[in-house]
Coordinates of C-alpha atoms and ligand atoms in Angstrom, one line a residue:
M128 CA 96.7 10.0 92.1
L129 CA 98.4 6.8 91.1
W130 CA 101.9 7.6 89.9
R131 CA 103.0 5.7 86.8
F132 CA 106.1 6.8 85.2
T133 CA 107.7 6.5 81.8
E134 CA 111.5 6.1 81.6
R135 CA 113.6 9.2 81.1
M136 CA 116.8 8.6 79.2
D137 CA 117.9 12.2 78.7
R138 CA 120.3 12.4 81.6
D139 CA 123.8 13.9 81.7
K140 CA 126.4 11.3 82.3
V141 CA 129.9 12.3 83.3
I142 CA 132.8 10.0 84.0
I143 CA 135.1 11.6 86.5
D144 CA 138.7 11.0 85.5
T145 CA 140.1 10.3 88.9
A146 CA 143.0 8.6 87.2
A147 CA 142.0 5.4 89.0
P148 CA 144.5 2.7 88.2
Q149 CA 143.6 -0.4 86.2
N150 CA 142.2 -2.2 89.3
P151 CA 140.0 0.2 91.2
D152 CA 138.8 -0.9 94.7
A153 CA 135.3 -0.2 93.6
N154 CA 133.3 1.2 90.7
L155 CA 130.7 3.7 92.0
L156 CA 127.9 5.6 90.5
I157 CA 127.1 9.1 91.9
I158 CA 123.5 10.3 91.2
Y159 CA 123.3 14.0 91.5
T160 CA 119.8 15.3 92.1
G161 CA 120.4 18.8 93.4
G162 CA 120.3 20.4 96.8
T163 CA 122.7 22.6 98.7
L164 CA 125.7 20.3 98.4
G165 CA 126.2 21.1 94.7
M166 CA 126.0 24.8 94.9
V167 CA 128.7 27.5 94.3
Y168 CA 128.7 31.2 94.4
D169 CA 128.5 33.0 91.1
K170 CA 130.0 36.4 90.3
N171 CA 127.2 38.2 92.0
G172 CA 127.5 36.2 95.2
S173 CA 124.3 34.2 94.5
L174 CA 124.2 30.4 94.9
V175 CA 123.8 28.5 91.7
P176 CA 124.1 24.7 90.9
F177 CA 127.7 23.8 90.1
D178 CA 128.9 21.9 87.0
F179 CA 129.9 18.4 88.2
Q180 CA 132.6 18.3 85.6
Q181 CA 134.6 20.5 87.9
I182 CA 134.3 18.3 91.0
L183 CA 138.0 17.5 90.9
D184 CA 138.9 21.2 91.2
R185 CA 136.6 21.4 94.2
I186 CA 137.7 18.2 95.9
P187 CA 141.1 17.3 94.5
S188 CA 141.5 14.6 97.2
L189 CA 139.0 12.5 95.2
K190 CA 142.0 11.6 93.1
R191 CA 143.6 9.8 96.0
F192 CA 140.8 7.3 96.2
N193 CA 141.4 4.1 94.2
L194 CA 137.9 4.4 92.8
L195 CA 136.3 4.6 89.5
L196 CA 133.6 7.2 89.7
T197 CA 130.8 8.1 87.3
V198 CA 128.2 10.7 87.8
I199 CA 124.7 10.8 86.4
S200 CA 123.0 14.1 86.9
F201 CA 119.4 15.0 86.8
R202 CA 118.8 17.2 83.9
E203 CA 116.9 19.6 86.1
L204 CA 118.6 19.8 89.5
I205 CA 116.0 20.2 92.2
D206 CA 115.7 21.6 95.7
S207 CA 114.5 18.6 97.5
A208 CA 111.5 20.6 98.8
S209 CA 110.2 19.9 95.3
A210 CA 110.8 16.2 95.3
T211 CA 107.8 13.9 94.4
P212 CA 107.4 10.2 93.8
E213 CA 108.6 11.0 90.3
T214 CA 112.0 12.0 91.8
W215 CA 112.1 8.7 93.7
V216 CA 111.3 6.8 90.6
E217 CA 114.0 8.7 88.6
I218 CA 116.6 7.8 91.2
G219 CA 115.3 4.2 91.4
D220 CA 115.4 3.8 87.6
I221 CA 119.0 5.0 87.4
I222 CA 120.0 2.5 90.1
F223 CA 118.0 -0.4 88.6
H224 CA 119.3 0.1 85.0
N225 CA 122.9 0.4 86.2
Y226 CA 122.7 -2.1 89.0
N227 CA 125.0 -4.7 87.5
N228 CA 127.7 -2.3 86.4
Y229 CA 128.5 -0.7 89.7
D230 CA 129.6 -1.9 93.2
G231 CA 127.6 0.9 95.0
F232 CA 125.6 4.1 94.6
V233 CA 125.9 7.5 96.2
V234 CA 122.9 9.8 95.9
L235 CA 123.5 13.5 96.3
H236 CA 120.2 15.0 97.5
G237 CA 118.9 18.0 99.4
T238 CA 118.5 17.4 103.1
D239 CA 115.0 18.7 103.4
T240 CA 113.2 15.6 102.2
M241 CA 116.2 13.2 102.1
A242 CA 114.5 11.0 104.8
Y243 CA 111.4 10.6 102.6
S244 CA 113.5 9.7 99.5
A245 CA 115.7 7.3 101.3
S246 CA 112.7 5.6 102.9
A247 CA 110.9 5.4 99.5
L248 CA 114.0 3.9 97.9
S249 CA 114.4 1.3 100.7
F250 CA 110.9 0.0 99.8
M251 CA 111.5 0.2 96.0
L252 CA 114.8 -1.7 96.1
R253 CA 114.1 -4.8 98.1
G254 CA 116.6 -7.7 98.2
L255 CA 119.3 -5.0 97.7
T256 CA 122.9 -6.5 97.5
K257 CA 124.8 -3.2 97.1
P258 CA 125.1 0.0 99.1
V259 CA 122.9 3.0 98.3
I260 CA 124.2 6.0 100.3
F261 CA 122.3 9.3 100.3
T262 CA 124.2 12.4 101.3
G263 CA 124.1 16.1 101.0
A264 CA 125.3 19.2 102.9
Q265 CA 124.2 22.0 105.1
L266 CA 126.7 24.4 103.4
P267 CA 127.3 24.4 99.7
I268 CA 130.5 22.9 98.2
G269 CA 131.6 26.4 97.2
A270 CA 131.6 27.7 100.8
V271 CA 134.8 27.8 102.8
R272 CA 133.5 25.9 105.8
T273 CA 131.4 23.5 103.7
D274 CA 130.5 20.0 105.1
A275 CA 130.0 18.8 101.5
R276 CA 133.6 17.6 101.1
E277 CA 133.6 15.4 104.1
N278 CA 130.1 14.1 103.6
L279 CA 130.8 13.2 99.9
L280 CA 134.2 11.6 100.6
T281 CA 133.1 9.4 103.4
A282 CA 129.9 8.4 101.7
L283 CA 132.0 7.2 98.8
E284 CA 134.3 5.3 101.1
I285 CA 131.3 3.6 102.8
A286 CA 129.7 2.8 99.4
A287 CA 133.1 1.2 98.4
A288 CA 133.7 -0.7 101.6
K289 CA 133.9 -4.5 101.3
K290 CA 134.2 -7.3 103.8
E291 CA 137.0 -9.8 103.8
D292 CA 134.9 -12.1 101.5
G293 CA 134.4 -9.2 99.0
S294 CA 130.8 -8.6 99.8
P295 CA 129.7 -5.0 100.6
V296 CA 129.7 -3.9 104.2
V297 CA 126.5 -2.0 104.0
P298 CA 123.9 -3.5 101.5
E299 CA 121.2 -1.0 102.5
V300 CA 119.7 2.3 101.7
C301 CA 121.4 4.7 104.1
I302 CA 122.0 8.3 104.9
Y303 CA 125.5 9.4 105.6
F304 CA 125.7 12.8 107.3
S305 CA 128.1 14.5 109.7
N306 CA 130.1 11.5 110.7
R307 CA 127.2 9.2 111.1
L308 CA 125.6 6.5 109.0
L309 CA 121.9 6.0 109.5
R310 CA 119.4 3.5 108.1
G311 CA 117.6 5.6 105.5
N312 CA 114.1 4.7 106.6
R313 CA 114.9 5.3 110.3
A314 CA 116.2 8.8 109.8
R315 CA 114.6 12.2 110.1
K316 CA 115.9 15.7 109.6
V317 CA 116.0 17.5 112.9
Q318 CA 118.4 20.4 112.3
S319 CA 118.4 23.2 109.9
L320 CA 121.4 25.1 111.2
H321 CA 123.9 22.6 112.7
F322 CA 125.8 20.2 110.7
D323 CA 124.4 17.1 112.4
A324 CA 121.1 17.4 110.5
F325 CA 119.7 13.8 111.0
E326 CA 118.8 11.5 113.8
S327 CA 117.7 8.0 114.1
T328 CA 116.2 7.6 117.6
N329 CA 114.7 4.2 117.3
Y330 CA 117.5 2.4 115.5
P331 CA 121.3 2.4 116.3
L332 CA 123.7 4.1 114.0
L333 CA 125.1 1.8 111.3
A334 CA 128.5 3.4 111.5
E335 CA 130.4 6.3 112.9
A336 CA 133.3 8.0 111.1
G337 CA 136.2 9.2 113.2
I338 CA 139.8 8.6 112.4
E339 CA 138.5 5.3 111.1
I340 CA 135.0 4.3 110.1
H341 CA 133.6 2.1 112.8
Y342 CA 130.8 -0.2 111.4
N343 CA 128.2 -1.6 113.9
R344 CA 128.0 -4.7 111.9
H345 CA 125.4 -6.4 114.1
V346 CA 122.8 -3.8 113.2
I347 CA 123.5 -3.6 109.5
R348 CA 121.3 -5.7 107.2
S349 CA 123.1 -9.0 106.5
L350 CA 123.0 -10.5 103.0
K351 CA 121.1 -13.7 102.5
D352 CA 122.1 -16.3 99.9
N353 CA 118.9 -15.8 97.9
D354 CA 119.0 -12.0 97.9
K355 CA 118.2 -10.6 94.5
L356 CA 117.1 -7.1 93.6
R357 CA 113.3 -6.8 93.3
Y358 CA 112.5 -3.4 91.9
S359 CA 109.0 -1.7 92.2
R360 CA 108.2 1.8 91.0
K361 CA 104.5 2.5 91.7
F362 CA 103.1 4.9 94.2
N363 CA 99.7 6.0 95.2
G364 CA 99.5 9.6 96.3
Q365 CA 96.0 9.5 97.9
V366 CA 97.4 9.7 101.4
M367 CA 97.6 12.3 104.1
I368 CA 99.4 13.0 107.4
L369 CA 97.0 14.1 110.1
K370 CA 98.8 15.6 113.0
L371 CA 96.8 15.9 116.2
F372 CA 97.0 18.9 118.5
P373 CA 95.0 19.9 121.5
G374 CA 91.9 21.7 120.3
I375 CA 92.1 20.3 116.7
C376 CA 88.9 21.4 114.9
R377 CA 86.2 19.1 114.1
N378 CA 85.6 20.5 110.7
A379 CA 89.2 20.0 109.6
V380 CA 89.3 16.4 110.8
E381 CA 86.0 15.5 109.2
T382 CA 86.9 17.2 105.9
I383 CA 90.3 15.4 105.7
L384 CA 88.9 12.0 106.6
A385 CA 86.1 12.4 104.1
L386 CA 88.3 13.5 101.1
P387 CA 87.2 11.7 98.0
R388 CA 89.5 8.9 96.9
L389 CA 91.5 9.1 100.1
R390 CA 93.2 5.7 100.7
G391 CA 95.4 6.1 103.7
V392 CA 96.2 8.4 106.7
V393 CA 99.2 8.6 108.9
L394 CA 97.7 9.7 112.2
E395 CA 100.3 11.5 114.3
T396 CA 99.1 10.9 117.8
F397 CA 100.5 11.8 121.2
G398 CA 102.9 9.9 123.4
S399 CA 102.5 6.1 123.1
G400 CA 99.7 6.5 120.5
N401 CA 97.0 8.4 122.3
A402 CA 94.2 10.4 120.7
P403 CA 91.3 12.6 122.1
A404 CA 88.4 10.6 123.2
S405 CA 85.8 13.1 122.1
K406 CA 82.7 11.6 120.5
W407 CA 82.9 13.4 117.2
F408 CA 86.6 12.5 116.8
M409 CA 86.0 8.8 117.5
E410 CA 83.1 8.8 115.1
A411 CA 85.1 10.5 112.3
V412 CA 87.9 8.0 112.7
E413 CA 85.5 5.0 112.9
K414 CA 83.7 6.1 109.8
A415 CA 86.9 6.5 107.9
V416 CA 88.1 3.0 108.9
A417 CA 84.7 1.6 107.9
A418 CA 85.0 3.2 104.5
G419 CA 88.2 1.3 104.0
I420 CA 90.7 4.0 104.6
L421 CA 93.9 2.7 106.2
I422 CA 94.8 4.6 109.3
L423 CA 98.3 4.1 110.7
N424 CA 98.9 5.3 114.3
V425 CA 102.4 6.9 114.5
S426 CA 103.6 8.8 117.5
Q427 CA 104.7 12.5 117.5
C428 CA 107.4 11.4 119.9
H429 CA 110.7 10.8 118.2
G430 CA 111.7 8.0 120.6
G431 CA 109.7 5.0 121.8
R432 CA 106.8 3.3 120.2
V433 CA 103.0 3.2 119.8
L434 CA 101.4 0.9 122.3
Q435 CA 97.7 0.9 121.4
G436 CA 95.6 -0.1 124.4
R437 CA 98.1 1.0 127.1
Y438 CA 95.8 3.9 127.9
K439 CA 92.1 4.1 127.5
S440 CA 92.8 7.0 125.0
S441 CA 94.3 4.6 122.6
H442 CA 92.4 1.4 123.4
W443 CA 89.5 2.6 121.2
L444 CA 91.8 3.1 118.2
Q445 CA 92.8 -0.5 118.5
E446 CA 89.2 -1.6 118.8
I447 CA 88.0 0.1 115.7
G448 CA 90.8 -1.2 113.5
V449 CA 93.4 1.7 113.5
L450 CA 96.8 0.1 112.7
N451 CA 99.7 0.2 115.1
G452 CA 102.7 2.0 113.6
A453 CA 105.0 0.8 116.4
D454 CA 108.3 2.8 116.2
I455 CA 108.2 3.9 112.6
T456 CA 108.9 7.5 111.6
S457 CA 106.2 9.6 109.8
E458 CA 108.5 9.8 106.8
A459 CA 108.8 6.1 106.5
A460 CA 105.1 5.5 107.3
L461 CA 103.9 7.9 104.6
T462 CA 106.2 6.6 101.9
K463 CA 105.4 2.9 102.9
M464 CA 101.7 3.6 102.6
M465 CA 102.1 5.3 99.2
F466 CA 104.3 2.4 98.1
L467 CA 102.0 -0.4 99.3
L468 CA 98.9 1.3 97.9
G469 CA 100.7 1.6 94.5
E470 CA 100.3 -2.2 94.2
E471 CA 97.1 -4.0 93.7
S472 CA 96.2 -5.9 96.9
S473 CA 93.3 -6.8 99.0
D474 CA 92.4 -4.6 102.0
N475 CA 93.5 -7.3 104.4
E476 CA 96.8 -7.6 102.6
Y477 CA 97.5 -3.8 102.9
R478 CA 96.6 -3.9 106.5
S479 CA 98.9 -6.8 107.3
R480 CA 101.8 -5.5 105.3
L481 CA 101.6 -2.0 106.9
I482 CA 102.2 -3.4 110.3
E483 CA 105.0 -5.8 109.2
P484 CA 108.5 -4.6 108.6
L485 CA 109.2 -4.3 104.9
S486 CA 112.8 -3.0 104.8
G487 CA 113.8 -2.7 108.5
E488 CA 111.8 0.5 109.0
M489 CA 110.0 -0.7 112.2
T490 CA 110.8 -3.0 115.1
K491 CA 108.6 -5.9 115.5
K492 CA 107.4 -6.5 119.0
Ligands
LIG712 N1 116.5 23.2 100.5 C1 117.6 22.3 100.3 C2 117.1 21.0 99.7 O1 116.7 20.2 100.5 C3 118.4 22.2 101.5 C4 119.6 21.2 101.4 O2 120.0 20.8 100.4 O3 120.1 20.8 102.4 O4 117.3 20.7 98.6

């Protein structure tokens, strides 16, 4: 399905009266999409979304920031397990339409699919000159030991941070979580119980928050003179992730690769990009490539990279035209594929753009 979206204008907008003085250090927009962070316990002890108007009661220390804060809330707050490209586009539209009025953006989002949304937004918002910081929480804001407070406060501080020359410190789409700032399209959720829910194995942390926030400036995207926001909002949903496992059944593989209208597959392979060398499997993949389906080889290993041709078990993939995903995550690979296929291009163009970094999501050899 090709996702095309109409604009939605029926959003709640709340200006948080943080009593910021005349000259705030920064003017930030918070986009509240749902997730655990914004939950409180009701009278019966059940978790329900909380009314953002009351944020100052929950986090009074917000008043001590010299920031002007505005919140735009999704009308229907979602568990991020229900996020779709429509969600990404809704976040993107809000940022795009408010781009000139704010110094930075903080997106409050459930953790489950945050890495997909942050990856998608990194492709939609190219030439970004302002911070877009995703955050959320493992425990709701209404819980005593919540991590929501720290995550939100530090995400705001990072979104507001400026260099000596007044330019933003982090003009990227990032995830801030549990004292760490990660490039959004390098992150993956790895924990459902502990607070440190995200990791970025193949790219260094952009910042670490202790007593002070220490920015690793050399790995943060640097602004170029001609940077200007280029916003795109189309996605093609005719893609799949095919995760290999020993003994994977022929029928399933052949059925998936022959799905009508299928345009792209993220093939999750073993180790440095290896796949079974059984005849039927090779034939099924070859047939799919010949039919014009883009197949991107991404490793199931969290660290390292795909090296097609290192072993005989990956050499054949290279030979038949399977694309090398290098050190990309599956989350970034899938959203990049959906994003690129959303645009009209030639097959050669899709193929060359898939293996080239678009927004810092992969390391070029
Ligand atoms: N299921 C929730 C979500 O992703 C979990 C969370 O917010 O962390 O929306």
